[in-house]
XYZ file of C-alpha atoms in Angstrom:
469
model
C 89.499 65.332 145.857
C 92.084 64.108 143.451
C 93.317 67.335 141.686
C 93.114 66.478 137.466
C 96.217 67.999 135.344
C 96.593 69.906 132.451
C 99.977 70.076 130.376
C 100.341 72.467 128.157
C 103.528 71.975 125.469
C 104.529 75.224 124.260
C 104.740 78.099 126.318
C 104.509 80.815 123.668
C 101.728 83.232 122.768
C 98.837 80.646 122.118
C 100.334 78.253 125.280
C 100.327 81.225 127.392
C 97.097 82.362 126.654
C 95.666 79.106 127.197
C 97.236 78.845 130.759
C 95.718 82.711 131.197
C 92.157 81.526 130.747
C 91.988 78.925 132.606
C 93.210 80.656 135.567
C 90.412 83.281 134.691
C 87.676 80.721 134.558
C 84.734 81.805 136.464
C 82.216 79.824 138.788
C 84.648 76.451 138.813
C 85.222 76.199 142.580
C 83.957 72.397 141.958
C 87.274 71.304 140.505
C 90.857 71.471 141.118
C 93.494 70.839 138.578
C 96.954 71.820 137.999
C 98.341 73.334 134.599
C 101.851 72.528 133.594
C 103.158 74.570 130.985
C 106.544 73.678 128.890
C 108.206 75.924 127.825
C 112.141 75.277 127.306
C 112.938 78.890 126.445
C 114.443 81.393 129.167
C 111.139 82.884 129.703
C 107.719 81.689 129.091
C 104.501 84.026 127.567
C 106.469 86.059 124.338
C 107.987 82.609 122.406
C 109.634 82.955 119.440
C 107.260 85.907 117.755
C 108.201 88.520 120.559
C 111.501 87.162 121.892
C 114.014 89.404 120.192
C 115.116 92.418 121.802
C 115.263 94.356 118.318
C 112.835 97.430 118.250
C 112.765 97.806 114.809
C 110.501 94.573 114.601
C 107.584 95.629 115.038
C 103.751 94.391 115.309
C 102.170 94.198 112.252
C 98.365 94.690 113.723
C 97.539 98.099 115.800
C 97.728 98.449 119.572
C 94.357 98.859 119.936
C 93.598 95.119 118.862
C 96.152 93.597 120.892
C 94.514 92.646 124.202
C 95.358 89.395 125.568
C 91.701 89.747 126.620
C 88.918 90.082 123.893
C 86.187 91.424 126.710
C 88.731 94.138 127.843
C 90.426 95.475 124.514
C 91.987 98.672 125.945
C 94.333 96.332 128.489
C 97.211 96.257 126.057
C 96.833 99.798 125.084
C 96.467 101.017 129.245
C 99.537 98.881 129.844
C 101.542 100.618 127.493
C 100.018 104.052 129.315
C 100.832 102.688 132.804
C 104.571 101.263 131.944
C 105.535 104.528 129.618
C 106.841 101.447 127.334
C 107.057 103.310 124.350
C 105.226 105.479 122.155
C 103.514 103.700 119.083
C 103.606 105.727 116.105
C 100.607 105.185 113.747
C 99.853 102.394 117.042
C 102.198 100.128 115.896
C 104.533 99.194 118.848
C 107.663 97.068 119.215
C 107.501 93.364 119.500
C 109.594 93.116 122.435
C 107.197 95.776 124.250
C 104.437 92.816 123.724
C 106.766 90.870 124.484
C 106.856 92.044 127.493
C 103.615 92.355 128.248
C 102.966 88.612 127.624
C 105.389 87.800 130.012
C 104.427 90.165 133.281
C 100.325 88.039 132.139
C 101.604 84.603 132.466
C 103.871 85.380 135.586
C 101.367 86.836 137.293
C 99.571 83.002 136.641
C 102.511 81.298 137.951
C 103.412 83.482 140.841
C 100.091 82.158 142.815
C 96.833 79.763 143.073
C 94.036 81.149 140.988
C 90.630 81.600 142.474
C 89.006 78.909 140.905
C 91.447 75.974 141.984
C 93.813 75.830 139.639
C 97.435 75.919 139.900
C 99.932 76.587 137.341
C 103.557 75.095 137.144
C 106.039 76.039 134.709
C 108.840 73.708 133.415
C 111.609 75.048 131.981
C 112.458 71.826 129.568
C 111.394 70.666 126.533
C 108.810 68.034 126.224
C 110.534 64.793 124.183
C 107.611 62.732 123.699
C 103.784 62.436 124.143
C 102.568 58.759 125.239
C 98.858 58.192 125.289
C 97.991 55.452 127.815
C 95.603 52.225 127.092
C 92.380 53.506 127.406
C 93.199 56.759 125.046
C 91.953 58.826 128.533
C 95.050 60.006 129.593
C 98.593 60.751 128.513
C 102.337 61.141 129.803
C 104.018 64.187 128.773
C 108.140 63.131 129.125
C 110.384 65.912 129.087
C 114.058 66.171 128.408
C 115.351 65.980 132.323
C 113.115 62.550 132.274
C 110.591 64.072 134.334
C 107.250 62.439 133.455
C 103.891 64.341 133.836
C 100.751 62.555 134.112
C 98.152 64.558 132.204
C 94.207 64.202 132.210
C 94.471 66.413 129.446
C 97.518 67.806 126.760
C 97.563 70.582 124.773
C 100.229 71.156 122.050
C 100.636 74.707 121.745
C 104.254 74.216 119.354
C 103.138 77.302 117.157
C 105.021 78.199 113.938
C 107.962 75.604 112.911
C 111.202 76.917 110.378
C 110.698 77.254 106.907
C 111.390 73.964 104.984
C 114.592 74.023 102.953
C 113.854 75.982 99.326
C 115.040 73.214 97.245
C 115.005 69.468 97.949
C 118.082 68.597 95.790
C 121.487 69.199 96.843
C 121.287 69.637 100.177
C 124.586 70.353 101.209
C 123.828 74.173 101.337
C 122.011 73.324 104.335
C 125.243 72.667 106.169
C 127.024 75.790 104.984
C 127.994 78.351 107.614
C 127.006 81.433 105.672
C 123.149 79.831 105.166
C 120.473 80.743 107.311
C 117.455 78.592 107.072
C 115.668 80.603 110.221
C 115.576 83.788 110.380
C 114.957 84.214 113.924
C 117.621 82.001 115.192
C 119.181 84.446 117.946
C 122.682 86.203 116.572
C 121.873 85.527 112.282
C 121.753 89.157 111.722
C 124.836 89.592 113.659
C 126.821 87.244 112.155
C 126.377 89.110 108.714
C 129.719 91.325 108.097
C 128.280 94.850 107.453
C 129.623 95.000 103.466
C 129.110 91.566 102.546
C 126.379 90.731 100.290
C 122.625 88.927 101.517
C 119.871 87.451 99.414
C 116.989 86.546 100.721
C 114.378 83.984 99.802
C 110.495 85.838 100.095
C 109.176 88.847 100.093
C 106.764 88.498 103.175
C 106.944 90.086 106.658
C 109.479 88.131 107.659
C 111.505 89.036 105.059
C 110.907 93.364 105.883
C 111.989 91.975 109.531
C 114.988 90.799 108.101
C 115.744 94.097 105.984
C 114.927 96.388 108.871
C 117.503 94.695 111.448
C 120.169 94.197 109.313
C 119.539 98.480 108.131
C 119.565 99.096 112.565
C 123.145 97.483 112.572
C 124.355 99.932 109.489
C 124.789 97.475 107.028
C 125.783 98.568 103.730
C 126.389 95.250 101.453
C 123.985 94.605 98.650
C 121.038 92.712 99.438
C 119.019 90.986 97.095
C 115.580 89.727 97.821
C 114.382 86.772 95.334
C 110.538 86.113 95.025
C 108.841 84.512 92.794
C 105.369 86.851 92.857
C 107.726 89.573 93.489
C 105.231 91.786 95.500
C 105.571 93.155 99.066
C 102.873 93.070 101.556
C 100.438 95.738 101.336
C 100.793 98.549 103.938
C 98.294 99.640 106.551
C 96.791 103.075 105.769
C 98.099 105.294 108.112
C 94.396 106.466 109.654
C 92.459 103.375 110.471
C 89.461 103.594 108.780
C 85.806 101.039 109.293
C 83.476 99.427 106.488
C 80.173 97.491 107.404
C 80.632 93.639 107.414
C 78.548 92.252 104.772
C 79.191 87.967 105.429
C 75.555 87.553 107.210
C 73.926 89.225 103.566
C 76.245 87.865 100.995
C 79.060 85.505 101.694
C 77.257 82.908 104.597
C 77.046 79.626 103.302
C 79.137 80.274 99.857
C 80.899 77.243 98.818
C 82.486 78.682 95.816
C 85.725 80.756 96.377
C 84.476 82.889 92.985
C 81.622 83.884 94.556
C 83.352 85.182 97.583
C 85.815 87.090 95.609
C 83.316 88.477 93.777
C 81.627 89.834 96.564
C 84.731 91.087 97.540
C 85.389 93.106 94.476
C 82.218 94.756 94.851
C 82.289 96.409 98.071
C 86.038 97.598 97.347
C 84.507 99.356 94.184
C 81.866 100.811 96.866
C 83.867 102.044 99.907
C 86.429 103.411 97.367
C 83.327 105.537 95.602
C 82.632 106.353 99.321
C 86.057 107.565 99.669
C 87.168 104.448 102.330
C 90.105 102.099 101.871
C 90.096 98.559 100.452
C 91.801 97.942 103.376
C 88.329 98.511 105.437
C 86.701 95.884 103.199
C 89.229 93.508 104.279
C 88.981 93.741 107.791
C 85.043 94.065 108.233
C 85.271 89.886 106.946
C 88.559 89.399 109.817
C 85.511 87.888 112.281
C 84.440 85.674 110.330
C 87.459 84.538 107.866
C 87.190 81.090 109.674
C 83.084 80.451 108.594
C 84.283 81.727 104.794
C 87.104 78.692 104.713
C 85.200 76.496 106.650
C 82.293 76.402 103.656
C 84.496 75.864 100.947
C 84.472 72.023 99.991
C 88.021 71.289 99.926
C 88.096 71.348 96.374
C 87.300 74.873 96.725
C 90.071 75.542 99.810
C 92.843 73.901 97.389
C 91.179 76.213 94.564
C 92.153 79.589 96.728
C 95.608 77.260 97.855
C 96.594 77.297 94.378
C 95.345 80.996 92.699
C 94.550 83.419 95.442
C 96.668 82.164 98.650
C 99.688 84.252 97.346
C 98.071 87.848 96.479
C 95.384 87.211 99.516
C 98.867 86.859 101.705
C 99.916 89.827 100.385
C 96.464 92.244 101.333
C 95.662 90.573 104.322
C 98.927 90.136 106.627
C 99.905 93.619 105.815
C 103.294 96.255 107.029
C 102.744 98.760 109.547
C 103.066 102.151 106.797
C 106.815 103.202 108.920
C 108.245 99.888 107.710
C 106.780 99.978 104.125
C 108.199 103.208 103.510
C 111.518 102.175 105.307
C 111.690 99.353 102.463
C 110.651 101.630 99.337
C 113.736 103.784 100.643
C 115.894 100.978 100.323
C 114.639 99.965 96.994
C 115.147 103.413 95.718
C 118.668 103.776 96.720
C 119.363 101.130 95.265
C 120.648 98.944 98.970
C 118.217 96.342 97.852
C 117.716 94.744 94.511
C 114.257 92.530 94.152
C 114.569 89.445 91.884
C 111.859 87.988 90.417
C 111.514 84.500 89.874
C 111.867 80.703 91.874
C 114.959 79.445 93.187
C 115.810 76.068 91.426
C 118.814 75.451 93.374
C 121.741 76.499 95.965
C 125.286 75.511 95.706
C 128.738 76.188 97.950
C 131.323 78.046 96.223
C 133.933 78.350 99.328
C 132.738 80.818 101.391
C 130.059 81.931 98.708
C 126.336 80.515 97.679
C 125.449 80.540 94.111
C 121.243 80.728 93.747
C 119.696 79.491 90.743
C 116.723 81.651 89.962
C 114.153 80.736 86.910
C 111.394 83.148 85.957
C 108.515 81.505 83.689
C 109.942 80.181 80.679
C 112.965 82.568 80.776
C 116.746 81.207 80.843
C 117.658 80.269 84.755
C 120.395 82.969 85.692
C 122.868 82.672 89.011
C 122.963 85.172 91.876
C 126.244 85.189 94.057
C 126.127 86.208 97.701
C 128.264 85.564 100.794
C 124.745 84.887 103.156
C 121.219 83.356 101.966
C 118.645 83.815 104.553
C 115.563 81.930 104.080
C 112.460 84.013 104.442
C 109.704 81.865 103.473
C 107.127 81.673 106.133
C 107.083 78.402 108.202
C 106.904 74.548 107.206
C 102.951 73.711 107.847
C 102.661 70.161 106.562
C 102.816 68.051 109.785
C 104.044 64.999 107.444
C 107.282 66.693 107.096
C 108.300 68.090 110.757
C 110.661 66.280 112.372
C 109.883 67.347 116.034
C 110.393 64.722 118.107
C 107.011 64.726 120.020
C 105.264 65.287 116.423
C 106.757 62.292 114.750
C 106.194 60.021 117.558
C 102.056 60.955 117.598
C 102.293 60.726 114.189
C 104.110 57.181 114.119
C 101.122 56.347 116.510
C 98.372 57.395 114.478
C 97.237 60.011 117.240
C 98.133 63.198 115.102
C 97.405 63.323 111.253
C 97.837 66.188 108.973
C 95.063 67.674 106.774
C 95.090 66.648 103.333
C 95.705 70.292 102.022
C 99.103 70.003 104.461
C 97.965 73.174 106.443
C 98.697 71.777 109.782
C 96.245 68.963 111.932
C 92.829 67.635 111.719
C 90.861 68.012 114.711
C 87.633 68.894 115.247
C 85.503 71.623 116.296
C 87.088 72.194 119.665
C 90.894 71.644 118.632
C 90.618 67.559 119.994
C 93.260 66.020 117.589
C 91.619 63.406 115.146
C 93.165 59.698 115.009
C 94.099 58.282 112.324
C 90.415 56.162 112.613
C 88.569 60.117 112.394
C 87.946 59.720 116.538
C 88.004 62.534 118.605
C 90.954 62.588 120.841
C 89.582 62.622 124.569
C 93.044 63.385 125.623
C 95.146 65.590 123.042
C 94.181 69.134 122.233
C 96.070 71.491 120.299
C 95.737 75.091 119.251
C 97.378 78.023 117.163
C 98.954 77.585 113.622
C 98.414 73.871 114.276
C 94.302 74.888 113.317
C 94.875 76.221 110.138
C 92.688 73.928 108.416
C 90.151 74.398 109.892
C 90.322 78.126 110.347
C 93.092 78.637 107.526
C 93.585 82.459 109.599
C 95.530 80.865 112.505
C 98.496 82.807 113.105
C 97.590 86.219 114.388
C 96.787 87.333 118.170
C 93.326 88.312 117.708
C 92.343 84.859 116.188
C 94.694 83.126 118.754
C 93.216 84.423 121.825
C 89.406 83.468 120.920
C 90.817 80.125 120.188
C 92.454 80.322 123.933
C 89.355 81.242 125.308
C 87.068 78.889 123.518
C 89.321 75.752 124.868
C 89.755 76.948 128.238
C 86.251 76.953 128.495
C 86.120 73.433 126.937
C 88.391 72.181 128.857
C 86.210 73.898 131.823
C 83.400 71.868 131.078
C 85.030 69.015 130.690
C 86.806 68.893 134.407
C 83.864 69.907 136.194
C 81.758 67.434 133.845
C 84.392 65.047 135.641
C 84.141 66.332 139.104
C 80.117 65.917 139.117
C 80.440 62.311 137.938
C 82.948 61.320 140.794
């Protein structure tokens, strides 16, 4: 029998998890198919997220929710037990602990044949383009050697991309030595003489990342942190508490963001009269997040975009309490300084950057500092990255951003959408790539249902193919 291939581009945490299920797919012995994952970094399974051997970054979601399998959720937290990793205080653990954990899954999935017939391969390369053949029922992944893989099926697993440059004008910061436009490119921190001054653009997770590693190497410059909301995320109480979900009585079917918020409002007023955290509230919607966007009319989605995307950013993706407090010690000693306002530009002055920062209607005022790191989150609209493989199924019509610039359209199973609204048969893709139609698409617990819920599409689909040979 002719085995059937799967390529998977992007061997991160989504890519990973992909490959994981469907080498765990049960009750397949009627097909065979081999899984190639790309993935051009030194190891695949932690990517970019869990890559750095800091351990000061940590997870921002407990242990306990951590699995890399949603029907066994104490495997992260027995791993941990087995390996004597670390200890987690309040359960947050290092990054590079799941880190490692991710990798020890996926090479476990590469070491041998799974059960069910399928085979994984991994190639250390990057992919350069994505060709879908006449016929639109198969593709040819190229990578960067020139190796070409013949693929029943592609899935683009390319997860979070840099932030876009803070300023379109003047560019020529870009090209300045002392300007870091991502954060997690390996050595920035290290590169940053321990009394010369930062200022960083955001005031997100990234940007406590950013504070915390350059406090582990004993900086003692001033840093200055510019943000235009100028709030912090919220912390995580330190004792997890629980509130009932209420979507099924009051929020199914809404298709007014008021009405939600409402809602919302309400039963923080109630669990704080019951003595429970808003924080509780928040998390008893986490399941069903997706079904709340995905009722809004997009009126209504650009409505939140525009008025609530900022403050929800702030209560949802929220610090683990240790790092919170580690950044209101800074602030109080004064080692960082938090600007309010929007940068308007950035300009070389020798080995210096002068930032433009405007507040409201208040006069714009300059900020001096020898490194600007940009903290930002990452670019989302697909119209603007410049990836190779993503221009060129752009150029073809085969991948087309949302209109709210979020990430790609697909539909209901992650199938990319053509440019004529068809259903790819061929081109899948999953993680932040899914934010509009799930809008929560970067964290592991939404991640790995997405993993399992294509594995098992793409299940269906290769036995559907054996059966009908």
């Amino acid at each position: 029998m002719q085995r059937k291939s799967i390529t998977i581009v992007g061997g991160g945490f989504s890519g990973s998890m992909l490959a994981l299920q469907l080498a765990r797919l049960s009750n397949q012995e009627l097909f065979t198919c081999d899984v190639h994952l790309v993935e051009p970094r030194p190891v695949p399974g932690p990517g970019l997220a869990y890559t750095a051997h800091r351990p000061e970054y940590l997870l921002n979601v407990r242990c306990e929710h951590l699995s890399a399998f949603p029907e066994q959720p104490e495997h992260f937290v027995n791993w941990l037990r087995v390996t004597q990793t670390e200890s987690c205080h309040f359960s947050f653990c290092s990054r590079q602990s799941y880190g490692r954990y991710l990798q020890q899954l996926i090479s476990q999935v590469l070491e041998w044949p799974s059960s069910n017939g399928i085979r994984c391969q991994w190639h250390n390369q990057a992919a350069k383009s994505i060709r879908v053949l006449p016929g639109g029922r198969s593709a040819v992944v190229a990578l960067s050697t020139g190796t070409e893989i013949h693929s029943d099926y592609v899935v683009m697993a390319l997860g979070n991309f840099p932030p876009p440059p803070p300023t379109r004008h003047d560019l020529r910061y870009l090209r300045h030595p002392t300007y870091h436009g991502n954060p997690w490119t390996p050595g920035t921190l290290r590169s940053i003489g321990l009394d010369e001054t930062v200022l960083l653009i955001g005031t997100g997770l990234t940007a406590i990342d950013v504070l915390l590693g350059l406090r582990a190497d004993g900086h003692r410059g001033q840093i200055t942190v510019v943000s235009g909301h100028g709030r912090w995320p919220a912390a995580h109480p330190e004792q997890e508490a629980t509130y009932p979900s209420f979507y099924e009585a009051e929020l199914a079917g809404r298709t007014r963001v008021a009405e939600v918020l409402r809602a919302i409002r309400r039963h923080v007023q109630l669990a704080q009269q019951q003595g429970i955290s808003w924080q509780a509230v928040i998390d008893s919607l986490r399941p069903d997040l997706g079904r709340i966007w995905a009722a809004w009319p997009q009126p209504e989605q650009a409505r939140f975009l525009r008025h609530v995307a900022g403050i929800w950013s702030v209560v949802r993706h929220r610090s683990p309490p240790q790092n919170a407090a580690a950044v209101q010690e800074m602030l109080d000693f004064g080692l960082v300084r938090l600007e309010q306002g929007r940068v308007q530009a950035i300009e070389p002055d020798a080995d210096d950057l002068v930032v433009t920062v405007r507040k409201a209607q208040q006069p714009a005022r300059q900020l001096v500092a020898r490194h600007v790191i940009t903290c930002t989150g990452p670019l989302l609209d697909y119209s603007r990255v410049e990836d190779a493989v993503v221009a060129g199924l752009r150029n073809e019509g085969h991948l087309v951003p949302d209109g709210l610039r979020l990430g790609i359209q697909t539909d209901e199973h992650g199938a990319l959408l053509t440019a004529q609204g068809q259903a790819s048969a061929v081109l899948f893709t999953l993680g932040p790539s899914r934010r509009p139609a799930n809008f929560e698409s970067t964290a592991v617990p939404e991640l790995r249902k997405q993993a399992v819920a294509l594995a098992q599409e793409l299940g269906r689909r290769l036995l559907d193919d054996a059966q009908t040979r």
